[in-house]
XYZ file of C-alpha atoms in Angstrom:
757
model
C 16.947 24.223 -62.506
C 13.369 24.828 -63.632
C 12.147 21.857 -61.582
C 14.017 23.075 -58.487
C 12.394 26.512 -58.783
C 9.007 24.821 -59.185
C 9.563 22.883 -55.964
C 10.465 26.011 -54.003
C 7.507 27.983 -55.337
C 5.200 25.048 -54.643
C 6.384 24.808 -51.053
C 5.915 28.512 -50.351
C 2.486 28.781 -51.971
C 1.233 25.337 -50.979
C 1.567 25.871 -47.244
C -1.623 27.950 -47.129
C -3.451 26.148 -49.865
C -4.525 22.615 -50.584
C -3.956 21.457 -47.047
C -2.200 18.418 -48.499
C 0.566 20.351 -50.188
C 2.740 20.905 -47.149
C 3.061 19.470 -43.696
C 2.617 22.391 -41.325
C 3.998 20.247 -38.510
C 7.529 20.197 -39.936
C 9.889 22.078 -37.591
C 11.583 25.183 -38.912
C 12.194 28.096 -36.558
C 12.809 26.513 -33.186
C 9.332 25.128 -32.755
C 8.729 21.711 -31.236
C 9.940 18.923 -33.504
C 7.982 15.790 -34.287
C 10.379 13.848 -32.093
C 9.582 16.248 -29.249
C 5.903 15.686 -29.902
C 6.048 11.902 -30.023
C 8.534 11.445 -27.200
C 5.886 12.222 -24.594
C 2.722 10.222 -23.901
C 0.486 13.225 -23.305
C 1.729 15.178 -26.328
C 1.241 12.091 -28.493
C -2.274 11.668 -27.190
C -2.983 15.340 -27.808
C -1.839 14.988 -31.397
C -4.126 11.974 -31.789
C -7.004 14.066 -30.431
C -6.118 16.836 -32.890
C -6.746 14.396 -35.755
C -10.113 13.577 -34.201
C -10.874 17.295 -33.912
C -11.619 17.396 -37.640
C -14.649 15.105 -37.320
C -17.650 17.119 -38.551
C -20.490 18.388 -36.405
C -23.400 17.579 -38.719
C -26.425 19.831 -38.471
C -27.447 23.352 -39.500
C -23.924 24.080 -40.697
C -24.664 25.510 -44.164
C -25.488 29.040 -43.112
C -27.940 28.151 -40.308
C -29.742 25.611 -42.446
C -29.270 21.866 -43.068
C -28.064 20.273 -46.298
C -31.693 19.233 -46.893
C -32.459 22.832 -47.936
C -30.206 22.362 -50.968
C -32.073 19.253 -52.114
C -35.674 18.380 -52.906
C -36.295 17.586 -49.227
C -36.874 21.202 -48.212
C -37.089 24.852 -49.183
C -35.648 27.383 -46.757
C -37.683 30.475 -45.832
C -34.558 32.646 -46.228
C -34.884 32.331 -50.002
C -35.604 36.042 -50.433
C -32.866 37.521 -48.256
C -29.090 37.364 -48.396
C -28.204 33.775 -47.489
C -26.580 30.585 -48.708
C -29.914 29.217 -49.898
C -30.702 32.426 -51.775
C -27.407 32.061 -53.639
C -28.104 28.375 -54.348
C -31.693 28.866 -55.502
C -30.585 31.687 -57.787
C -27.714 29.702 -59.299
C -25.008 31.875 -57.758
C -22.590 29.011 -57.241
C -19.039 29.076 -58.520
C -15.574 27.692 -57.746
C -14.956 30.903 -55.795
C -18.231 30.784 -53.839
C -19.961 27.494 -53.055
C -23.060 27.777 -50.801
C -22.998 24.072 -49.918
C -19.351 24.012 -48.929
C -20.503 24.573 -45.361
C -18.021 24.328 -42.534
C -16.430 21.135 -43.832
C -15.131 21.074 -47.365
C -11.963 20.595 -49.433
C -9.521 22.490 -47.248
C -10.907 21.163 -43.966
C -10.667 17.513 -44.924
C -7.235 17.793 -46.517
C -5.943 19.439 -43.366
C -7.393 16.492 -41.456
C -5.683 14.040 -43.806
C -2.379 15.866 -43.392
C -2.676 15.541 -39.609
C -3.564 11.861 -39.929
C -0.603 11.206 -42.229
C 1.804 12.885 -39.835
C 0.449 10.903 -36.909
C 0.593 7.542 -38.677
C 4.077 8.121 -40.071
C 5.460 9.377 -36.776
C 3.848 6.845 -34.444
C 5.295 4.012 -36.546
C 8.807 5.477 -36.707
C 10.920 4.096 -33.804
C 13.321 7.008 -34.165
C 10.524 9.520 -33.586
C 7.935 7.756 -31.423
C 10.017 7.054 -28.336
C 7.319 7.738 -25.734
C 6.411 4.860 -23.470
C 2.850 3.967 -24.479
C 0.873 0.832 -23.776
C 0.981 -1.189 -27.005
C -2.775 -1.833 -27.045
C -3.527 1.835 -26.486
C -1.141 2.840 -29.258
C -2.668 0.302 -31.648
C -6.089 1.652 -30.752
C -5.001 5.150 -31.735
C -3.554 3.850 -34.991
C -6.796 2.020 -35.806
C -8.898 5.084 -35.103
C -6.683 7.377 -37.199
C -6.685 4.945 -40.136
C -10.477 4.905 -40.125
C -10.703 8.663 -39.665
C -8.454 9.152 -42.691
C -10.720 6.811 -44.664
C -13.769 8.773 -43.496
C -12.193 12.110 -44.437
C -11.472 10.781 -47.918
C -15.030 9.466 -48.186
C -16.374 12.944 -47.481
C -14.161 14.378 -50.222
C -15.023 11.854 -52.935
C -18.774 12.133 -52.249
C -18.497 15.837 -53.025
C -15.751 16.110 -55.621
C -15.183 12.682 -57.167
C -11.594 11.440 -57.385
C -9.049 13.446 -55.392
C -5.280 13.238 -54.796
C -4.293 10.295 -52.625
C -1.699 11.202 -50.033
C -0.568 8.721 -47.415
C 2.593 10.335 -46.044
C 3.548 13.883 -45.021
C 4.962 15.902 -47.890
C 8.682 16.491 -47.656
C 10.246 19.891 -48.291
C 11.614 18.553 -51.579
C 8.281 17.149 -52.769
C 7.742 17.622 -56.520
C 4.160 18.835 -56.866
C 4.313 18.520 -60.638
C 3.899 14.752 -60.185
C 0.633 15.015 -58.234
C -2.594 13.900 -59.889
C -6.245 13.320 -59.126
C -6.837 9.648 -58.501
C -9.848 7.894 -60.004
C -12.887 7.242 -57.848
C -12.053 3.539 -57.870
C -8.519 4.215 -56.649
C -9.870 6.411 -53.874
C -12.265 3.694 -52.730
C -9.388 1.198 -52.840
C -7.525 3.515 -50.473
C -10.544 3.981 -48.179
C -11.189 0.261 -47.900
C -7.504 -0.502 -47.382
C -7.350 1.902 -44.432
C -10.469 0.364 -42.892
C -9.186 -3.161 -43.483
C -5.839 -2.302 -41.913
C -7.620 -0.983 -38.843
C -9.906 -4.005 -38.602
C -6.852 -6.286 -38.883
C -5.551 -4.888 -35.601
C -6.377 -7.531 -32.976
C -8.810 -6.497 -30.292
C -6.957 -5.963 -27.039
C -9.530 -7.578 -24.796
C -9.225 -4.520 -22.563
C -12.254 -2.397 -21.760
C -10.651 1.026 -22.060
C -7.990 0.868 -24.779
C -7.529 -0.640 -28.218
C -9.482 -0.499 -31.458
C -12.752 -1.919 -30.159
C -16.382 -2.714 -30.822
C -17.533 -1.709 -27.351
C -16.859 1.587 -25.604
C -18.241 3.294 -22.521
C -20.478 6.340 -22.329
C -17.440 8.334 -21.221
C -15.766 7.701 -24.592
C -18.215 9.585 -26.794
C -16.568 10.369 -30.125
C -14.341 7.273 -30.122
C -14.028 5.642 -33.540
C -15.067 1.986 -33.326
C -14.934 -1.107 -35.494
C -18.588 -0.537 -36.350
C -17.595 2.887 -37.733
C -15.007 1.228 -39.984
C -17.633 -1.138 -41.363
C -20.023 1.762 -41.960
C -17.360 3.603 -43.971
C -16.696 0.458 -46.037
C -20.410 0.007 -46.713
C -21.047 3.559 -47.864
C -17.876 3.745 -49.954
C -18.699 0.507 -51.805
C -22.298 1.600 -52.401
C -21.197 4.906 -53.892
C -18.540 3.231 -56.046
C -21.148 0.942 -57.641
C -23.606 3.792 -58.267
C -24.178 5.183 -61.781
C -22.390 8.489 -61.171
C -19.118 6.868 -60.125
C -19.060 3.392 -61.659
C -16.927 2.940 -64.772
C -16.863 -0.111 -67.019
C -14.433 -2.700 -65.742
C -14.319 -1.371 -62.190
C -14.090 -3.977 -59.455
C -16.860 -2.165 -57.576
C -19.828 -3.840 -59.189
C -23.183 -4.198 -57.463
C -22.119 -7.750 -56.632
C -19.012 -6.454 -54.857
C -21.056 -3.802 -53.076
C -23.502 -6.491 -51.936
C -20.661 -8.524 -50.466
C -19.184 -5.550 -48.625
C -22.473 -4.141 -47.334
C -23.657 -7.580 -46.151
C -20.373 -8.073 -44.329
C -20.748 -4.677 -42.636
C -24.349 -5.354 -41.651
C -23.579 -8.836 -40.336
C -20.611 -7.597 -38.339
C -22.704 -4.961 -36.582
C -25.618 -7.310 -35.955
C -23.194 -9.874 -34.604
C -21.933 -7.361 -32.052
C -25.278 -6.402 -30.609
C -26.492 -3.575 -32.822
C -30.282 -3.359 -33.199
C -32.780 -0.891 -34.564
C -34.013 1.423 -31.819
C -37.514 0.229 -30.941
C -38.457 1.685 -27.558
C -42.010 2.974 -27.310
C -41.923 6.329 -25.483
C -44.537 7.757 -23.120
C -47.271 9.553 -25.058
C -46.180 12.955 -23.721
C -42.545 12.442 -24.765
C -42.650 11.445 -28.453
C -45.131 10.051 -30.971
C -43.383 6.740 -31.630
C -40.036 4.932 -31.442
C -38.744 6.628 -34.605
C -39.471 10.091 -33.216
C -38.027 9.147 -29.834
C -34.807 7.902 -31.421
C -34.070 11.239 -33.060
C -34.616 13.392 -29.980
C -32.607 11.070 -27.734
C -28.886 11.420 -27.349
C -27.135 8.138 -28.031
C -25.353 6.250 -25.281
C -22.055 4.971 -26.725
C -22.170 1.917 -24.440
C -25.342 0.889 -26.302
C -27.124 0.027 -23.086
C -30.298 1.654 -24.479
C -29.619 2.948 -27.993
C -28.202 -0.010 -29.900
C -28.670 1.553 -33.339
C -26.328 4.532 -33.426
C -22.851 3.838 -34.768
C -21.621 7.431 -34.572
C -23.402 10.624 -33.639
C -22.423 14.263 -33.878
C -20.634 14.790 -30.573
C -21.625 18.311 -29.548
C -23.947 20.188 -31.912
C -27.650 19.755 -31.221
C -29.857 20.133 -34.270
C -31.391 23.412 -32.986
C -34.495 22.838 -35.101
C -36.472 24.885 -32.565
C -34.291 27.905 -33.356
C -33.330 27.701 -37.029
C -36.417 25.901 -38.384
C -38.971 26.634 -35.692
C -42.647 27.373 -35.920
C -43.579 30.986 -35.093
C -45.211 29.716 -31.880
C -41.967 28.065 -30.734
C -40.370 29.954 -27.885
C -37.202 31.652 -29.117
C -37.441 30.544 -32.755
C -35.599 32.917 -35.087
C -36.724 31.708 -38.501
C -38.854 29.090 -40.235
C -35.826 27.697 -42.038
C -35.989 24.375 -43.863
C -39.636 23.780 -44.721
C -40.224 20.193 -45.906
C -41.291 20.001 -49.546
C -44.617 18.672 -50.817
C -42.644 16.071 -52.770
C -41.268 14.717 -49.496
C -44.722 14.762 -47.898
C -46.070 12.800 -50.890
C -43.403 10.142 -50.263
C -44.851 9.091 -46.898
C -47.033 6.041 -47.493
C -50.379 5.057 -46.033
C -50.131 3.031 -42.852
C -53.219 0.868 -43.357
C -52.356 -0.335 -46.860
C -48.614 0.237 -46.985
C -49.012 1.797 -50.411
C -47.711 5.080 -51.773
C -50.436 7.759 -51.949
C -48.947 9.615 -54.920
C -47.449 7.746 -57.874
C -46.053 10.783 -59.661
C -47.262 13.933 -61.351
C -49.098 14.365 -64.641
C -47.743 17.863 -65.224
C -44.267 19.370 -65.288
C -45.078 21.699 -62.387
C -45.970 18.877 -59.927
C -49.364 20.469 -59.327
C -51.399 17.506 -60.591
C -50.559 14.436 -58.493
C -51.392 10.981 -59.764
C -53.351 9.669 -56.799
C -53.103 5.974 -55.984
C -56.797 5.331 -55.297
C -56.023 1.896 -53.829
C -53.821 3.435 -51.123
C -56.618 4.967 -49.052
C -55.290 8.507 -49.500
C -57.896 11.268 -49.311
C -56.807 14.566 -50.966
C -59.450 16.383 -48.914
C -57.879 15.067 -45.704
C -54.294 14.551 -46.817
C -52.561 14.093 -43.450
C -54.710 11.307 -42.069
C -53.477 7.721 -41.856
C -49.926 8.332 -43.042
C -46.668 6.526 -42.280
C -45.858 7.159 -38.569
C -42.526 8.624 -39.647
C -44.477 11.487 -41.217
C -45.846 12.580 -37.849
C -42.379 12.256 -36.314
C -40.705 14.370 -39.005
C -43.061 17.117 -40.151
C -45.316 19.771 -38.631
C -48.375 20.013 -40.912
C -51.608 21.971 -40.664
C -53.333 21.270 -37.342
C -50.534 19.012 -36.114
C -49.998 19.237 -32.352
C -47.137 21.531 -31.418
C -46.992 19.827 -28.014
C -47.699 16.338 -26.778
C -48.573 17.657 -23.331
C -51.172 20.098 -22.013
C -51.254 23.645 -20.699
C -49.692 26.906 -21.856
C -46.030 27.699 -22.228
C -44.855 28.655 -18.766
C -41.364 28.571 -17.364
C -40.098 29.352 -13.891
C -36.506 29.332 -12.711
C -35.521 28.621 -9.123
C -31.909 29.862 -9.026
C -29.528 28.160 -6.630
C -26.113 28.921 -5.224
C -23.891 27.028 -2.797
C -23.335 27.435 0.922
C -20.271 26.779 3.066
C -21.781 23.540 4.360
C -19.560 20.951 2.708
C -17.996 17.550 3.165
C -14.660 16.847 1.436
C -15.231 19.729 -0.992
C -13.413 23.044 -1.353
C -14.889 25.967 -3.260
C -13.436 28.829 -5.275
C -15.532 31.544 -6.917
C -14.604 33.521 -10.022
C -16.884 35.816 -11.996
C -20.278 34.106 -12.158
C -18.999 30.555 -11.593
C -17.902 28.416 -8.668
C -15.356 25.594 -8.790
C -15.987 22.601 -6.570
C -12.892 20.476 -5.847
C -13.233 17.123 -4.098
C -10.672 16.180 -1.476
C -11.838 12.792 -0.258
C -14.559 10.158 -0.190
C -18.270 11.067 -0.160
C -17.918 14.719 -1.174
C -21.057 16.861 -1.054
C -22.186 20.479 -0.740
C -25.447 22.210 0.208
C -27.185 24.663 -2.094
C -28.775 27.872 -0.980
C -32.421 27.561 0.002
C -35.124 27.445 -2.619
C -36.781 30.801 -3.056
C -39.998 29.219 -4.307
C -41.853 25.939 -4.063
C -41.981 23.709 -7.117
C -44.937 24.794 -9.292
C -47.615 22.139 -8.916
C -48.429 20.945 -12.449
C -45.120 21.270 -14.242
C -42.012 19.446 -15.358
C -38.949 20.012 -13.177
C -35.271 19.704 -14.059
C -31.974 20.419 -12.348
C -29.875 22.369 -14.851
C -26.544 24.156 -14.928
C -23.605 24.913 -17.182
C -20.295 23.353 -16.250
C -16.723 22.376 -17.003
C -15.215 19.221 -15.501
C -11.748 17.704 -15.477
C -13.231 14.178 -15.250
C -16.472 12.391 -15.924
C -18.596 12.202 -12.787
C -20.368 8.866 -13.012
C -22.266 8.653 -9.727
C -23.605 12.080 -8.792
C -26.778 12.426 -6.744
C -29.126 15.169 -5.523
C -31.065 15.159 -2.262
C -34.090 17.270 -1.427
C -33.462 18.311 2.184
C -35.727 19.631 4.921
C -34.740 23.022 6.287
C -33.103 22.602 9.682
C -33.176 18.829 9.322
C -30.478 16.208 8.808
C -27.860 16.419 6.085
C -29.580 13.780 3.985
C -32.994 13.945 2.387
C -35.068 12.494 -0.434
C -32.796 11.102 -3.171
C -33.054 11.921 -6.856
C -31.701 8.477 -7.687
C -28.060 7.516 -8.020
C -25.469 7.196 -10.788
C -26.181 10.502 -12.498
C -23.478 11.087 -15.132
C -21.843 14.471 -15.639
C -19.491 14.109 -18.594
C -15.965 15.484 -18.724
C -15.980 18.844 -20.511
C -13.161 21.274 -21.269
C -15.586 23.936 -22.527
C -18.895 25.093 -21.076
C -21.562 22.432 -21.415
C -25.199 22.279 -20.309
C -26.274 19.659 -17.766
C -29.928 18.622 -17.450
C -31.472 16.136 -15.047
C -35.208 15.468 -15.274
C -36.686 15.109 -11.796
C -39.907 13.488 -13.002
C -38.929 9.968 -11.943
C -37.537 11.168 -8.614
C -40.770 12.997 -7.850
C -42.903 10.037 -8.882
C -40.768 7.334 -7.256
C -39.440 9.039 -4.115
C -41.544 12.143 -3.534
C -38.640 14.447 -4.349
C -39.847 17.965 -3.572
C -43.093 17.006 -1.810
C -44.226 16.035 1.693
C -45.099 12.471 2.568
C -48.781 13.391 2.301
C -48.268 14.788 -1.192
C -48.173 18.455 -0.255
C -45.432 20.773 -1.461
C -42.510 21.443 0.829
C -41.814 24.963 2.120
C -39.747 27.126 -0.177
C -36.818 27.435 2.279
C -35.677 23.854 1.855
C -32.549 23.119 -0.188
C -30.660 20.513 -2.215
C -27.604 18.524 -1.235
C -25.372 17.872 -4.240
C -23.237 14.713 -3.955
C -20.481 15.009 -6.545
C -18.895 11.561 -6.747
C -17.050 8.954 -4.729
C -13.519 10.258 -4.487
C -10.943 13.091 -4.571
C -9.338 15.123 -7.374
C -12.533 16.035 -9.241
C -12.923 19.664 -10.318
C -16.354 20.825 -11.397
C -16.922 24.473 -12.323
C -20.596 25.448 -12.320
C -22.645 28.473 -13.301
C -26.359 29.173 -13.772
C -27.489 26.446 -11.346
C -31.291 26.268 -11.439
C -34.327 24.142 -10.962
C -36.276 24.766 -14.170
C -40.017 24.229 -13.958
C -42.129 24.474 -17.070
C -45.445 23.492 -18.523
C -45.273 22.702 -22.265
C -47.657 24.335 -24.746
C -51.118 22.892 -25.090
C -51.950 20.209 -27.613
C -55.160 22.185 -28.083
C -53.089 24.926 -29.767
C -51.991 23.255 -32.992
C -49.588 24.424 -35.669
C -51.846 26.291 -38.075
C -50.171 26.527 -41.476
C -53.249 27.788 -43.342
C -53.206 31.351 -44.655
C -53.608 33.605 -41.627
C -52.946 30.791 -39.117
C -50.540 31.102 -36.196
C -47.845 29.508 -38.379
C -49.385 30.347 -41.732
C -47.674 30.035 -45.070
C -46.208 33.252 -46.439
C -45.325 34.312 -49.958
C -43.531 37.441 -48.721
C -39.933 36.626 -49.554
C -38.624 39.083 -46.963
C -40.519 37.343 -44.152
C -38.340 34.539 -42.816
C -40.481 33.542 -39.819
C -43.143 31.715 -41.828
C -42.926 28.626 -44.002
C -42.774 28.822 -47.799
C -43.970 25.233 -48.276
C -46.801 24.943 -45.756
C -44.755 22.638 -43.519
C -42.172 22.896 -40.737
C -39.401 20.474 -39.785
C -40.138 18.271 -36.762
C -37.502 15.539 -36.984
C -34.824 16.017 -34.269
C -37.089 18.584 -32.573
C -38.169 17.974 -29.004
C -41.346 19.990 -28.480
C -40.002 21.017 -25.048
C -37.113 22.894 -26.662
C -37.066 26.665 -26.618
C -34.862 29.580 -25.782
C -34.311 28.444 -22.182
C -34.084 24.696 -22.744
C -32.534 23.008 -25.779
C -33.496 19.338 -25.828
C -33.325 18.773 -29.582
C -31.509 15.688 -30.811
C -28.083 15.366 -32.379
C -27.781 14.152 -35.968
C -26.517 10.649 -36.630
C -23.546 10.271 -38.966
C -23.812 6.480 -39.173
C -26.548 4.185 -37.880
C -27.674 0.608 -38.390
C -30.734 1.687 -40.396
C -28.451 2.980 -43.139
C -26.597 -0.347 -43.330
C -29.873 -2.226 -43.877
C -30.737 0.163 -46.707
C -27.244 0.066 -48.229
C -27.456 -3.721 -48.361
C -30.968 -3.645 -49.836
C -29.851 -1.361 -52.665
C -26.775 -3.355 -53.579
C -28.637 -6.674 -53.310
C -31.628 -5.798 -55.483
C -29.280 -4.396 -58.103
C -27.101 -7.514 -58.137
C -29.460 -10.453 -57.498
C -32.970 -9.021 -57.418
C -35.397 -8.065 -54.625
C -36.208 -11.540 -53.279
C -33.013 -13.546 -53.715
C -31.357 -14.608 -50.470
C -27.800 -13.377 -49.961
C -25.785 -15.754 -47.830
C -23.395 -14.513 -45.203
C -19.718 -15.240 -44.809
C -19.937 -14.526 -41.093
C -20.411 -17.398 -38.706
C -23.932 -17.437 -37.300
C -25.239 -14.666 -39.577
C -28.266 -15.542 -41.632
C -29.154 -15.032 -45.267
C -31.141 -11.924 -46.169
C -32.900 -10.527 -49.233
C -33.180 -6.894 -50.284
C -36.933 -6.924 -49.643
C -36.482 -8.426 -46.178
C -33.953 -5.726 -45.295
C -36.379 -2.978 -46.304
C -39.194 -4.674 -44.409
C -37.105 -4.727 -41.233
C -36.866 -0.954 -41.519
C -40.592 -0.657 -42.224
C -41.504 -2.910 -39.294
C -39.747 -0.559 -36.852
C -41.915 2.234 -38.272
C -45.049 0.078 -37.896
C -45.559 -0.004 -41.663
C -46.804 -3.041 -43.645
C -44.200 -5.151 -45.426
C -43.466 -4.749 -49.120
C -45.046 -7.692 -50.961
C -42.960 -10.394 -52.654
C -42.795 -10.624 -56.423
C -41.891 -7.022 -57.252
C -39.641 -6.855 -60.281
C -36.415 -4.861 -60.166
C -37.998 -1.683 -61.580
C -40.964 -1.803 -59.185
C -38.728 -2.538 -56.237
C -36.408 0.318 -57.150
C -39.289 2.795 -56.889
C -40.293 1.467 -53.483
C -36.706 1.206 -52.240
C -35.761 4.739 -53.235
C -38.937 6.034 -51.628
C -38.164 4.081 -48.447
C -34.630 5.461 -48.285
C -35.968 8.969 -48.819
C -38.421 8.667 -45.929
C -36.278 6.739 -43.447
C -33.165 8.907 -43.887
C -34.920 12.258 -44.377
C -32.849 15.275 -43.290
C -29.818 13.100 -42.423
C -27.585 14.351 -45.295
C -28.278 11.414 -47.605
C -30.813 12.657 -50.154
C -28.478 15.391 -51.472
C -25.916 12.741 -52.413
C -28.363 9.970 -53.349
C -30.015 11.835 -56.234
C -26.559 12.670 -57.570
C -25.047 9.192 -57.398
C -28.259 7.820 -59.005
C -27.924 10.554 -61.681
C -31.555 11.672 -61.298
C -30.738 15.225 -60.210
C -32.347 16.611 -63.373
C -35.621 14.907 -62.347
C -35.697 15.959 -58.709
C -34.064 19.312 -58.075
C -35.286 21.856 -60.597
C -37.795 23.144 -58.034
C -39.995 21.951 -55.185
C -43.652 22.511 -54.384
C -45.655 23.271 -51.270
C -49.245 23.305 -50.019
C -51.182 26.567 -49.633
C -54.195 25.965 -47.412
C -57.154 28.347 -47.177
C -59.552 27.991 -44.254
C -63.267 28.481 -45.017
C -65.268 28.052 -41.830
C -64.532 24.536 -40.637
C -63.335 23.422 -44.072
C -59.956 23.648 -45.752
C -59.039 24.119 -49.390
C -55.732 22.500 -50.350
C -53.818 24.132 -53.210
C -50.459 22.880 -54.413
C -48.021 25.648 -55.284
C -44.762 25.668 -57.192
C -41.805 27.516 -55.721
C -39.082 29.194 -57.734
C -36.917 27.383 -60.264
C -33.515 26.724 -58.755
C -31.454 25.928 -61.864
C -29.230 23.660 -59.777
C -30.305 20.442 -61.476
C -27.931 20.325 -64.416
C -25.129 17.780 -64.768
C -22.466 20.165 -63.530
C -24.186 20.068 -60.131
C -23.588 16.334 -59.840
C -20.225 17.209 -58.299
C -19.242 20.296 -56.371
C -16.725 22.790 -57.722
C -13.213 22.638 -56.344
C -12.142 25.963 -54.891
C -10.642 28.063 -57.664
C -7.478 28.909 -55.741
C -6.696 25.196 -55.417
C -7.403 24.574 -59.086
C -5.159 27.456 -60.144
C -2.294 26.299 -57.935
C -2.429 22.726 -59.156
C -2.692 23.851 -62.771
C 0.556 25.774 -62.293
C 2.218 22.740 -60.701
C 0.954 19.965 -62.956
C -0.220 21.670 -66.125
C -3.608 19.944 -65.687
C -7.053 21.364 -64.969
C -8.384 19.649 -61.851
C -11.751 21.378 -61.955
C -14.910 19.281 -62.142
C -16.959 19.288 -65.389
C -19.008 22.392 -66.041
C -17.271 24.590 -63.499
């Protein structure tokens, strides 16, 4: 009787709790049953998409700041006002209030796992899944959901250690008293098994369905085989790390080497490469910088490095971590730490400029005199990734010339159409195509293009399909329907919610004279655009705020001045959030053209090939040493050493190779520094210092650089910021929410809380 009462109480309470304690999809009061759901193709697909809806949008999701602000990578300027970072820096973290829980924590991921379990159980039950679905498409969904479930568990174990393993929906009669937290090893077993099961699904050979390596640009957010390998690599690396490894575990460094090499080889064998495109000088400083402001193309026609990218949330560095001279910036946000700046090596010698600190406050750096570092000119000759990632004193805010100027040429639509119908509502217009070659004229331009500016066609839109071959024409007033083309095959992605479209006209102007006369003069302002939507009927595109945006970026002659009293000067006023605390501003992911009217910042990568190279290097040097060759099991894949893997990463950054002959301890220093620099601000450092169990060495506080200008000279003074008291062992793992701990204690009689909390 007691056990029956326990079950009933557990069901009632658990529905709103753990997320894994009850299946909210079970029918009860006349709602749609699972058989109803899985008896229809579209409802089944919608349920599959609901599982995918739990994939995180990585970025400034921890109270308008990135995870870097809670590590030794950065110190947020909101430290003196009510904020997540203020609570973290002042040790106000508890099981009831966790500042680094962010938008995606315990409850979120267990809800995702519950959805995944229901999908996998139902889709494989012939009595429930009676919808007629192409077998390859169905297997593709199953593969994606298996890998998503593995990924959701990976996010949990990185934060909390071992968690309950649940692979089926809980029944009404489930006995919660039998639940337990699995070990970390058991969780990794589960993660790898899910990935292996997905990878065992044969590829369909079809271009649009199945669990595949290759997808199109229209399938952004699709989980691929490369994603599965990335999950396997990271899970194995974490399992072998000091925080999680236990004596006798199968996940030794040797096992991690095998798994990470397999993942790396698989991706290389399917066309993945480090992004190495040199950008124009007025676009980005180098290939590394260019990579992080570019949006990936899932087809990998250009970006062959990204495995999976945040699908919607731009980094918004310009807004939440912007310099005071950035148009529309609201706060200085995550200021890079001096410790991170010290980690960027010298390009000429390849050596580290700072070898450590001779004092506990990090105010007395041990300068490597052989590196070429000059403390009186500390930002000269550094690793190119430094210039791509950090705004420092006198760094150029812009890579172009001129002053910040923006002009909008607003456009509407006329009744001159071909195979297009229009319907207006509020401030938007819906264009519906009815046949081949649909197009519509815009209203006339009310101004000529400004002469020395960038020009873009922009609007916000919703679309029922992806438009893959749109085109704009610049048309002469009173002339023929056609005009000067912008270039063909412009893609406007399917979007259920409002999305911004941007098309840079620079190439069209340069190649075709878009917007200018044949003799180079500007066209009269009463000309117009013709907008060709696509090649066929049944497209619906709803548009608002249609403009030609013309702007001139800020001048390179107006640098970011972080010295005391400069235009972006350091501030010690803890109530002033617009100025850096560290003497630096975040540049990585930030396109200098971004501002309040145009957001062109990059999207954060969740998995990329660069990480796989580094994962392999770490496992390999730990298991066989820095220079030993690790053979591949994959046909055609070559042997690789840990040092060679790191040097591949360094070569992309145009940095000298690490020399041979480093012992394991020396290589570890260089490897950890390389990982810190290459993956800065990508949500790795927070977890790396924990799994390495060096949190007590890295996160007690950070330092900055206070610069005083004296005439044409500068005085550089290192400063220590506040103690954070978030470096003790209890901070190695995050606290589980107290309500979950209390519930499970009542069910199981065991305390599930992590040590110290």
